[in-house]
Amino acid sequence: MIEFSEHNRNAQVLALHYARSLGDDYVVAVMFSQAEIATSEEALRVAACFWEMTDLAVADDNAERTVDGVDDLQFWMYKLFNQVYGYLTKAGFIDEWKQASREQYQEGSYQ
């Protein structure tokens, strides 16, 4: 289960905000530390959603928006990256992370 320390609370705030914005109740539960990632499909879903969250955060950051009281979006999204990537890697889902990352890159989000 992804668990957020008090030091990473703002990363969790952003994760919950963007997962809710994307309408993915499962990812909301994962980011709320209420659901495990147990299958390849779940890992791919969380990884893909993370990249969608990143796109939303970039748009908010470019517009200089504060999200649920968090204003240093780049810093906290980097912390969220570490949480999600670290968890998926430790849980044995690095291939799912790589697949979601490739798919996101192919869709042109990083151009």
CSV table of C-alpha atoms in Angstrom, one decimal:
chain,number,residue,atom,x,y,z
A,1,MET,CA,0.0,0.0,0.0
A,2,ILE,CA,1.3,3.5,-0.8
A,3,GLU,CA,1.7,5.3,2.5
A,4,PHE,CA,2.3,9.0,2.8
A,5,SER,CA,4.3,10.4,5.7
A,6,GLU,CA,3.4,13.8,7.2
A,7,HIS,CA,6.4,15.1,5.2
A,8,ASN,CA,4.7,14.1,2.0
A,9,ARG,CA,1.2,15.1,2.9
A,10,ASN,CA,1.0,17.7,0.1
A,11,ALA,CA,2.0,15.1,-2.5
A,12,GLN,CA,-1.0,13.0,-1.3
A,13,VAL,CA,-3.2,16.1,-1.4
A,14,LEU,CA,-2.3,16.6,-5.1
A,15,ALA,CA,-2.7,12.9,-5.8
A,16,LEU,CA,-6.2,12.8,-4.4
A,17,HIS,CA,-7.2,16.1,-6.1
A,18,TYR,CA,-6.1,14.9,-9.5
A,19,ALA,CA,-7.4,11.3,-9.1
A,20,ARG,CA,-10.8,12.7,-8.2
A,21,SER,CA,-10.6,15.1,-11.2
A,22,LEU,CA,-9.9,12.1,-13.4
A,23,GLY,CA,-12.8,10.2,-11.9
A,24,ASP,CA,-10.9,7.1,-10.9
A,25,ASP,CA,-12.2,5.8,-7.6
A,26,TYR,CA,-9.7,3.0,-7.4
A,27,VAL,CA,-6.8,5.4,-7.8
A,28,VAL,CA,-8.3,7.7,-5.2
A,29,ALA,CA,-8.4,4.7,-2.8
A,30,VAL,CA,-4.8,3.8,-3.6
A,31,MET,CA,-3.7,7.4,-3.0
A,32,PHE,CA,-5.8,7.5,0.2
A,33,SER,CA,-3.8,4.5,1.4
A,34,GLN,CA,-7.0,2.4,1.4
A,35,ALA,CA,-6.3,0.0,-1.4
A,36,GLU,CA,-3.4,-2.3,-2.4
A,37,ILE,CA,-2.0,-2.7,-5.9
A,38,ALA,CA,-2.0,-6.4,-6.3
A,39,THR,CA,-2.2,-7.1,-10.1
A,40,SER,CA,-0.4,-6.0,-13.2
A,41,GLU,CA,-3.6,-4.4,-14.4
A,42,GLU,CA,-4.0,-2.4,-11.2
A,43,ALA,CA,-0.3,-1.3,-11.4
A,44,LEU,CA,-0.7,-0.2,-15.0
A,45,ARG,CA,-3.9,1.7,-14.1
A,46,VAL,CA,-2.1,3.6,-11.3
A,47,ALA,CA,1.0,4.3,-13.3
A,48,ALA,CA,-1.1,5.6,-16.3
A,49,CYS,CA,-3.2,7.7,-14.0
A,50,PHE,CA,0.0,9.2,-12.4
A,51,TRP,CA,1.1,10.5,-15.8
A,52,GLU,CA,-2.4,11.9,-16.5
A,53,MET,CA,-2.1,13.7,-13.1
A,54,THR,CA,1.2,15.0,-14.1
A,55,ASP,CA,-0.3,16.6,-17.2
A,56,LEU,CA,-3.0,18.2,-15.1
A,57,ALA,CA,-0.4,19.5,-12.7
A,58,VAL,CA,1.7,21.0,-15.5
A,59,ALA,CA,-1.3,22.8,-16.8
A,60,ASP,CA,-2.1,24.1,-13.3
A,61,ASP,CA,1.5,25.1,-12.7
A,62,ASN,CA,1.7,26.9,-16.0
A,63,ALA,CA,-1.4,28.8,-15.1
A,64,GLU,CA,0.1,29.6,-11.6
A,65,ARG,CA,-2.8,28.0,-9.8
A,66,THR,CA,-2.8,26.7,-6.3
A,67,VAL,CA,-4.4,23.3,-5.9
A,68,ASP,CA,-6.1,22.6,-2.6
A,69,GLY,CA,-3.7,24.9,-0.8
A,70,VAL,CA,-0.5,23.5,-2.5
A,71,ASP,CA,1.4,26.1,-4.5
A,72,ASP,CA,4.7,24.4,-5.3
A,73,LEU,CA,3.3,21.9,-7.7
A,74,GLN,CA,6.5,20.8,-9.4
A,75,PHE,CA,8.2,20.0,-6.0
A,76,TRP,CA,5.2,18.1,-4.7
A,77,MET,CA,4.6,16.2,-8.0
A,78,TYR,CA,8.2,15.1,-7.9
A,79,LYS,CA,7.6,13.8,-4.4
A,80,LEU,CA,4.5,12.0,-5.7
A,81,PHE,CA,6.6,10.5,-8.5
A,82,ASN,CA,9.0,9.1,-5.9
A,83,GLN,CA,6.1,7.6,-3.9
A,84,VAL,CA,4.4,6.0,-6.8
A,85,TYR,CA,7.5,4.9,-8.7
A,86,GLY,CA,9.1,3.6,-5.5
A,87,TYR,CA,6.1,1.6,-4.5
A,88,LEU,CA,5.5,0.1,-7.9
A,89,THR,CA,9.2,-0.8,-8.2
A,90,LYS,CA,9.4,-2.4,-4.7
A,91,ALA,CA,6.1,-4.3,-5.4
A,92,GLY,CA,7.6,-5.8,-8.6
A,93,PHE,CA,5.6,-3.7,-11.1
A,94,ILE,CA,8.5,-1.9,-12.9
A,95,ASP,CA,7.4,-3.3,-16.3
A,96,GLU,CA,4.0,-1.7,-15.8
A,97,TRP,CA,5.5,1.6,-14.9
A,98,LYS,CA,7.7,1.5,-18.0
A,99,GLN,CA,4.8,0.6,-20.2
A,100,ALA,CA,2.6,3.4,-18.9
A,101,SER,CA,5.6,5.8,-19.3
A,102,ARG,CA,6.2,4.7,-22.9
A,103,GLU,CA,2.5,5.1,-23.7
A,104,GLN,CA,2.4,8.5,-22.2
A,105,TYR,CA,5.4,9.6,-24.2
A,106,GLN,CA,4.0,8.2,-27.4
A,107,GLU,CA,0.8,10.2,-26.9
A,108,GLY,CA,2.9,13.3,-27.1
A,109,SER,CA,2.6,14.7,-23.6
A,110,TYR,CA,6.3,15.4,-23.4
A,111,GLN,CA,6.8,17.4,-26.6
